[in-house]
mmCIF file of C-alpha atoms in Angstrom:
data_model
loop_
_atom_site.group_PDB
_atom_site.id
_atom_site.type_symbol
_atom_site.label_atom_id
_atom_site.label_comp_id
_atom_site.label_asym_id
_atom_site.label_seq_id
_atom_site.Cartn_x
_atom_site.Cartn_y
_atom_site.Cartn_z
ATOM 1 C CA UNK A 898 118.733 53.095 55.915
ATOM 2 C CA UNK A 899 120.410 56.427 54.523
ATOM 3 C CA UNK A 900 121.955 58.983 57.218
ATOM 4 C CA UNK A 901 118.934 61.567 55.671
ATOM 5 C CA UNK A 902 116.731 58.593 56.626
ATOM 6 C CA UNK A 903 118.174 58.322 60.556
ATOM 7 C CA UNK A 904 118.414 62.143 60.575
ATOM 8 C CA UNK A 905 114.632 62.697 59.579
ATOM 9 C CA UNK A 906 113.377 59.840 62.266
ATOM 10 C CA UNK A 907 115.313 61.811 64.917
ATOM 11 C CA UNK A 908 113.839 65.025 64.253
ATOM 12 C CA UNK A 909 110.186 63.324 63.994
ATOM 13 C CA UNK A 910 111.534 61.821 67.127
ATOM 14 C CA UNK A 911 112.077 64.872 68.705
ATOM 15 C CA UNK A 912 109.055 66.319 67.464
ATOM 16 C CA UNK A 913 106.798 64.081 68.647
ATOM 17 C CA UNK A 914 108.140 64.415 72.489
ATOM 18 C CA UNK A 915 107.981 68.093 72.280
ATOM 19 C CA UNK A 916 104.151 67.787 71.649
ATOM 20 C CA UNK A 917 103.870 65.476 74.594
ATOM 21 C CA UNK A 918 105.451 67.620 76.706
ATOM 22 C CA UNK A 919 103.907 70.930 75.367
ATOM 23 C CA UNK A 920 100.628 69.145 75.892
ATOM 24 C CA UNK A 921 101.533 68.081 79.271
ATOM 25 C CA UNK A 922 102.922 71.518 80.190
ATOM 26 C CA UNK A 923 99.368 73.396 78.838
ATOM 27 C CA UNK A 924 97.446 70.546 80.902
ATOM 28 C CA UNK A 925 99.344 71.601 83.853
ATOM 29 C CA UNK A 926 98.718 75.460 83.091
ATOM 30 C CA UNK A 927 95.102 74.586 82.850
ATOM 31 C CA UNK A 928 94.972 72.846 86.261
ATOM 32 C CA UNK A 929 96.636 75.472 87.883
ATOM 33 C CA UNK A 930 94.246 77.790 86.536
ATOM 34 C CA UNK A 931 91.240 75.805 87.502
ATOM 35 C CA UNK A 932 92.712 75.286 91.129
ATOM 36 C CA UNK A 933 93.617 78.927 91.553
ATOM 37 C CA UNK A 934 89.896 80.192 90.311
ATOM 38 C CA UNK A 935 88.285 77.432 92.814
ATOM 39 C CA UNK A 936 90.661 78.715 95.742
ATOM 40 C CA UNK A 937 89.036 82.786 95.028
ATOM 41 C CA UNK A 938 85.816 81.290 94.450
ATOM 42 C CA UNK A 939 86.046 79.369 98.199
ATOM 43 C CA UNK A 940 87.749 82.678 99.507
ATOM 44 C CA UNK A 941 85.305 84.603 98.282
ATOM 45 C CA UNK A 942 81.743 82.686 98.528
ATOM 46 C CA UNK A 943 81.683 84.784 102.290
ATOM 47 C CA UNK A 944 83.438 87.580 101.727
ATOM 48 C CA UNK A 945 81.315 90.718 102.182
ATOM 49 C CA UNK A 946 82.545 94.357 101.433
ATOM 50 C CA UNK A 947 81.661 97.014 103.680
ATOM 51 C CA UNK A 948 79.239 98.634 100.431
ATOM 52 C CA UNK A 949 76.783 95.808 100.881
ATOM 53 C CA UNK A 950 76.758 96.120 104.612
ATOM 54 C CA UNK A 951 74.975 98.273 107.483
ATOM 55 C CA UNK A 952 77.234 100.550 109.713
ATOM 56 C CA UNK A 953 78.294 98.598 112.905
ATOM 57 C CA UNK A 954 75.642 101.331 114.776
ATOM 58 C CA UNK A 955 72.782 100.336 112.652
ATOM 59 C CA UNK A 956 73.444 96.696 112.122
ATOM 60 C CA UNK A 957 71.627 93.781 113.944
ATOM 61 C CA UNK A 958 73.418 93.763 117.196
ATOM 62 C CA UNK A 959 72.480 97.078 118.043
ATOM 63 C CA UNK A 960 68.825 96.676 117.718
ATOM 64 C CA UNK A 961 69.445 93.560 119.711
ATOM 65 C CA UNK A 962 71.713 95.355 122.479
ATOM 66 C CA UNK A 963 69.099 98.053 123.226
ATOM 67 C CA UNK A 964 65.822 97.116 122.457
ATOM 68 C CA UNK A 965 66.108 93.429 123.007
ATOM 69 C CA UNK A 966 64.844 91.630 126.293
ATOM 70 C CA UNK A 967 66.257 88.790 128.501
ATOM 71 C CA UNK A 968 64.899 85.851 125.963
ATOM 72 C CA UNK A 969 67.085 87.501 122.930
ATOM 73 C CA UNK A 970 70.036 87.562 124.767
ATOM 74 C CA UNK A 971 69.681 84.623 125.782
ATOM 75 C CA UNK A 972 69.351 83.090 122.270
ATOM 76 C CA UNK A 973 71.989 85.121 121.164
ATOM 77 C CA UNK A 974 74.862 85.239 123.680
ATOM 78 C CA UNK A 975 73.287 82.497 126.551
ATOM 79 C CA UNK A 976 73.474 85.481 129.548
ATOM 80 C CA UNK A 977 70.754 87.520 130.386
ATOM 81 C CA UNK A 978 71.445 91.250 130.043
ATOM 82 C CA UNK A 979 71.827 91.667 133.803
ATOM 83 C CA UNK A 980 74.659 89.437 133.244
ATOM 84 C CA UNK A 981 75.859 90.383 130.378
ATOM 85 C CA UNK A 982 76.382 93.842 131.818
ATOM 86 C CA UNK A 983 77.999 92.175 134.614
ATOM 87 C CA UNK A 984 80.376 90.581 132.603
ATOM 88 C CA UNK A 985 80.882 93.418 130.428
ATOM 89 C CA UNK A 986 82.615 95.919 132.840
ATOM 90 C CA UNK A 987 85.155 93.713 133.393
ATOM 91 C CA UNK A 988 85.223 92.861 130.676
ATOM 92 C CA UNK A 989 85.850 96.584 129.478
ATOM 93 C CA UNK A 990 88.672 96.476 131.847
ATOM 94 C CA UNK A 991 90.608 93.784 129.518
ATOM 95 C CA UNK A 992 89.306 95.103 125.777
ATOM 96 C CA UNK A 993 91.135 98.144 124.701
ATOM 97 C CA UNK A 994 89.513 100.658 122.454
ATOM 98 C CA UNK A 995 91.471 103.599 121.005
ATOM 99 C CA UNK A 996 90.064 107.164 120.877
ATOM 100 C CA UNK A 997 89.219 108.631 118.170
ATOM 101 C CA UNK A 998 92.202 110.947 116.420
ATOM 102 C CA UNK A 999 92.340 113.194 113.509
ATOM 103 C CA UNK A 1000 95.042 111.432 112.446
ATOM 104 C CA UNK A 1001 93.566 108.135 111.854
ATOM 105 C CA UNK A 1002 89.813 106.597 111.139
ATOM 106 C CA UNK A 1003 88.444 105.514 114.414
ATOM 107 C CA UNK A 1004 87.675 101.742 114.580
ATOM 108 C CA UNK A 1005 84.625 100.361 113.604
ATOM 109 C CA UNK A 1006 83.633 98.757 116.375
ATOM 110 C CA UNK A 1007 83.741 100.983 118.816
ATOM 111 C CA UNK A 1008 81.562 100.036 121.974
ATOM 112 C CA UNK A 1009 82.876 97.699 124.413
ATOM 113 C CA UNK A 1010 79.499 95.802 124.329
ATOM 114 C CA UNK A 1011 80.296 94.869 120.429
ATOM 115 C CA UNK A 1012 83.583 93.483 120.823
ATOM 116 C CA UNK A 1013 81.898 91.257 123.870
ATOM 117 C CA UNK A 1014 78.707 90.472 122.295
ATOM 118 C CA UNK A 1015 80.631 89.215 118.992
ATOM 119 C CA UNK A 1016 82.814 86.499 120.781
ATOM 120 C CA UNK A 1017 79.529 85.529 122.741
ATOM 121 C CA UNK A 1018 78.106 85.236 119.564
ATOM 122 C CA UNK A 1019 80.634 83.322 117.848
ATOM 123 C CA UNK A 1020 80.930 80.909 120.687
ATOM 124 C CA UNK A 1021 76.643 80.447 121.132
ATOM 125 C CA UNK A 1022 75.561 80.389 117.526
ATOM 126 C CA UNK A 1023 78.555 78.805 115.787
ATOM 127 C CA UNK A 1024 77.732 81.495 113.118
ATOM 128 C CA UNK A 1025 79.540 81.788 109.742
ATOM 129 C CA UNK A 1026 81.584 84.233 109.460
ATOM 130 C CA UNK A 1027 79.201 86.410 106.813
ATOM 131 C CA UNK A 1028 76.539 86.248 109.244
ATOM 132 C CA UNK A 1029 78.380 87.927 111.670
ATOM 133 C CA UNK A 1030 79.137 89.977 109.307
ATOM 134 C CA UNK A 1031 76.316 91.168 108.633
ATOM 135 C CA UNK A 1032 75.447 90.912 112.409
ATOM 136 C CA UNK A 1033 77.973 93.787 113.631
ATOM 137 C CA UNK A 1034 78.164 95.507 110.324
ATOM 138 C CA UNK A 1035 82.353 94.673 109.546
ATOM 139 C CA UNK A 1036 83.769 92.981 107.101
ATOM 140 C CA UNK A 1037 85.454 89.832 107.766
ATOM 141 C CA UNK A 1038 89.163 91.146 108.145
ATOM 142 C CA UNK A 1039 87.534 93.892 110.932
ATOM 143 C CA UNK A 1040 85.561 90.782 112.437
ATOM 144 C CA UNK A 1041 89.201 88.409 112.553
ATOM 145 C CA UNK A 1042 90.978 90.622 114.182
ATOM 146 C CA UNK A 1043 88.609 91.621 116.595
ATOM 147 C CA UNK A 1044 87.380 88.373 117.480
ATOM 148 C CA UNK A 1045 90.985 87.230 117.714
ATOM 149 C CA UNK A 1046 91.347 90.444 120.364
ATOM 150 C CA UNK A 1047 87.971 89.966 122.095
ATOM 151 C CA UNK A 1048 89.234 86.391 122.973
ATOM 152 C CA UNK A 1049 91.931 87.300 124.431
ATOM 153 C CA UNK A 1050 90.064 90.060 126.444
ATOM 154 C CA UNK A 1051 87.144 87.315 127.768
ATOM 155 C CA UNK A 1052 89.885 84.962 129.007
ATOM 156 C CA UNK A 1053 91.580 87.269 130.851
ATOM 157 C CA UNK A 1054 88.429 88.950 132.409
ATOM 158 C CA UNK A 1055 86.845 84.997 133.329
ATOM 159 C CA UNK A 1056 89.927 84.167 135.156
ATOM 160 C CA UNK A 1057 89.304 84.966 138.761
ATOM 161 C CA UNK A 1058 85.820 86.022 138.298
ATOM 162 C CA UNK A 1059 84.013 84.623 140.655
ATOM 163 C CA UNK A 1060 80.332 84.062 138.934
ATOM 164 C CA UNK A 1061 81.725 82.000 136.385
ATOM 165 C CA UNK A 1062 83.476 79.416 138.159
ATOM 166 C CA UNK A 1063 82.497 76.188 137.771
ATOM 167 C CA UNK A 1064 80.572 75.061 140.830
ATOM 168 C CA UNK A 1065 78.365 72.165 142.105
ATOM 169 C CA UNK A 1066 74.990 73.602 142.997
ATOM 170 C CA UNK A 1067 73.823 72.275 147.055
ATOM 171 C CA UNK A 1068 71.085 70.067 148.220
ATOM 172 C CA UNK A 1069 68.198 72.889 148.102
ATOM 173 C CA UNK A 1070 69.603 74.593 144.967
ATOM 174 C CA UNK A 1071 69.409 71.502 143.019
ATOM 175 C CA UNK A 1072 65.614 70.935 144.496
ATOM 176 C CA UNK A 1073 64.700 74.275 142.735
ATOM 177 C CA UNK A 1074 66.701 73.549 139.545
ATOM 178 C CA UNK A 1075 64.854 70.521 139.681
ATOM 179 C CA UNK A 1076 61.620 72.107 139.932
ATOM 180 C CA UNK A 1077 62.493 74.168 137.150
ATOM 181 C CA UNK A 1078 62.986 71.589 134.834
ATOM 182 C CA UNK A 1079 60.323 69.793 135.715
ATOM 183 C CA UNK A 1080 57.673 72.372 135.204
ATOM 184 C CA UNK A 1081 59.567 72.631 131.415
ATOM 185 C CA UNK A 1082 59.910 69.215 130.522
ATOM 186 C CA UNK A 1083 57.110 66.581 132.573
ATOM 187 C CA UNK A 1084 59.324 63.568 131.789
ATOM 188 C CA UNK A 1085 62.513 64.601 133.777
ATOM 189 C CA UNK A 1086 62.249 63.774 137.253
ATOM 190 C CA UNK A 1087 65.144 64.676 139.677
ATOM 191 C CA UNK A 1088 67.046 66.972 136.954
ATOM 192 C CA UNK A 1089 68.977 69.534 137.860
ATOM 193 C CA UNK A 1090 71.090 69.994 134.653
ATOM 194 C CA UNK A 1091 72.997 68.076 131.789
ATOM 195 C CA UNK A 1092 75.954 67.715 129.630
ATOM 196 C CA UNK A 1093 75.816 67.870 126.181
ATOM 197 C CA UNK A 1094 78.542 67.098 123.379
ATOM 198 C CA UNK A 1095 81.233 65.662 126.316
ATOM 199 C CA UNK A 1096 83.203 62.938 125.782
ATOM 200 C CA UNK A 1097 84.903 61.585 128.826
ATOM 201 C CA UNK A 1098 87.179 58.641 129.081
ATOM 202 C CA UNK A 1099 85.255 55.594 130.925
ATOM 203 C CA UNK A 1100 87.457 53.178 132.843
ATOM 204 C CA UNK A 1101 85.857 49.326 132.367
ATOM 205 C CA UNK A 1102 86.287 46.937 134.687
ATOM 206 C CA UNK A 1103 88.796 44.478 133.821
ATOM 207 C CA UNK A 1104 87.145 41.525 135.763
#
């Protein structure tokens, strides 16, 4: 075999693992590409823009707040409004608003009742995020950071507040809750409450 013979099976040589790689290095590209559109199209599935949504003062939980009675709060934040109220000026005490300036746009949500009523809402419904979106009237970077600040608000207001301690009921309170249940569900006899979605460590005996 002639040196122009070894030369030209080098450079076919060469050739031929440039392709693989160039091919390799486009398949990458296009993976990267595919990933990168999936990630937006995951980020953005339930993103909402504040164009396609009411104002926090005419959105859902306004309605709710003033024209709705006991049963819709219930469903919606598991107090009644008696004691949601309750627990909202203490609440209030722990959840800082800022006033209004000229030198800045005034937050969006900007009734103590909101900030409370989302985390309620978050923590009874399980809600997606656009729904309580939609809900309060924010977008979801206004509803993150106030749900991150309403938390922090309800646990400091619940600790030390008397009414929601955790308490066993007596003798003649658990008679009536019994009664109560009863009259709501026949089958339940002696029922004074339950425990859902708890899962407690049960010693066996070893015998």
């Amino acid at each position: 075999m002639s040196e122009e013979e070894d030369t030209m099976l080098l450079l076919c040589e060469a050739y031929l693992q440039y392709n693989a790689k160039l091919h390799e290095a486009r398949r990458d590209v296009h993976d990267a590409l595919v990933e990168e559109a999936w990630r937006i199209a995951v980020r953005t599935r339930h993103y909402l823009t504040s164009q396609c949504l009411d104002t926090p003062c005419e959105a859902a939980w306004m309605t709710l707040y003033t024209c709705g009675h006991d049963h819709n709060f219930l469903n919606a934040t598991s107090l009644t409004r008696a004691a949601f109220h309750r627990l909202l000026s203490r609440f209030s005490s722990f959840y800082y608003i800022p006033k209004p300036s000229t030198t800045g746009r005034p937050p969006k949500l900007r009734y103590h009742h909101q900030a409370l009523g989302l985390v309620l809402c978050f923590y009874v419904g399980s809600m997606e995020q656009s729904t309580l979106c939609m809900l309060f009237g924010v977008p979801p970077s206004t509803l993150s950071r106030t749900l991150k600040r309403a938390e922090e608000a309800l646990a400091q207001a619940l600790d030390g507040y008397a009414p929601a301690r955790i308490s066993w009921p007596s003798p003649s309170r658990q008679t009536q809750l019994a009664k109560l249940v009863e009259a709501r569900e026949p089958l339940l006899k002696h029922t004074f409450g339950f425990i859902d979605g708890k899962n407690f460590r049960v010693c066996m005996n070893s015998v």
